[in-house]
């Protein structure tokens, strides 16, 4: 296994009592990437919406004090990933504040005496321009000098990696199936280098390398922050099968752990996080969106790509205590300004905000506190009902008293 098979763990889709360590005991996973800070984290992600606030030195120090210091050094936290695919969001404020936020968090770590935790941010391969031939790929104009030049300089100075999310799955077509799934095929020829690529994943990695090398940063380590394949899908998603998921993930793992590297990056290994460790059984959208995991929420394997020790298929599941119903509501001293920010955040995350609009079941009473209460609870209930989902920058509290009123029914 080595030190290169790692996995995403989206706690918001599972019970808060389902933790990775029992699974790690029975598998060869050595690290996981969490989307919320935790004692079990190797990579901690700060949310996209946190970026503007964390540019402030005091806010960054508080974040480190709350999310890193309590677990460090007893937990081997290796890296903070600032947001995810920020450039893809198109949010100008987040994009402009991304590099300053990364610098601010790094400086906060140093002030806290933590010098071995890296800071980076994951990118979609949409950052690339002209990537048909890997050797010709470049960072998109407009992002190259304004965003990537200072970012790559920061990564080099802090010895942090560039993080990318290569997903051949999203380029799937029947004619490209064998090329994408590491099966025998004629390959795709790069006329500039005379290299023939026989799988898309390696071509994507070399495209990223070519793009940053052209900017003078070919020495940076590249981390695969996400890549994977769904095992089940809807009838119109015939590519989503267990067979294809095994083929893609197993062969990708071979590439990143072999030490052979890629044509343009020979003899390299790549720290890689398979998306995902668990199926996300509560995630909205197509069937495929809920079935990227190597394991089900009850810890039973969906399929094995060589990570289960001694071929074990029965992995013990921790007992689940009975949980009383809870609701997430604003603290008594939370300001309207903070609560309005919570409303804006929840609505920006794709939650249904229609109930608080005029004519909606929760429009009355028509005030910020009432509207925020409904939306904060909706967010909490739909993101796994974990205590950490009811924080909202310390403006929220859990209650066992149902806050429903009149026509407004809380989940």
XYZ file of C-alpha atoms in Angstrom, residues 15 63 68-69 99 107 115 160 186 205 211 236 243 258 265 291-292 305 308 317 346 349 353 368 374 382 398 407:
28
model
C -24.008 9.446 11.450
C -9.800 29.125 13.170
C -6.191 22.512 14.563
C -4.730 23.135 18.012
C -4.402 33.363 -2.033
C 0.897 32.689 9.108
C 5.290 24.569 11.244
C 3.165 22.793 -0.049
C -4.877 2.649 -29.405
C -1.550 14.672 -14.770
C 0.910 24.087 -17.315
C -29.193 6.834 -18.382
C -16.884 -3.278 -12.826
C 4.128 2.373 -8.666
C 7.135 13.179 -14.516
C -22.542 5.981 -4.993
C -18.906 7.033 -5.267
C -9.634 -2.354 -4.880
C -9.237 -4.612 2.763
C -19.813 -1.612 12.672
C -27.268 28.609 3.451
C -25.237 26.196 -0.742
C -35.003 29.023 0.632
C -34.174 38.035 10.110
C -35.620 27.994 9.784
C -29.835 17.909 5.695
C -28.830 22.980 19.454
C -47.699 26.723 9.282
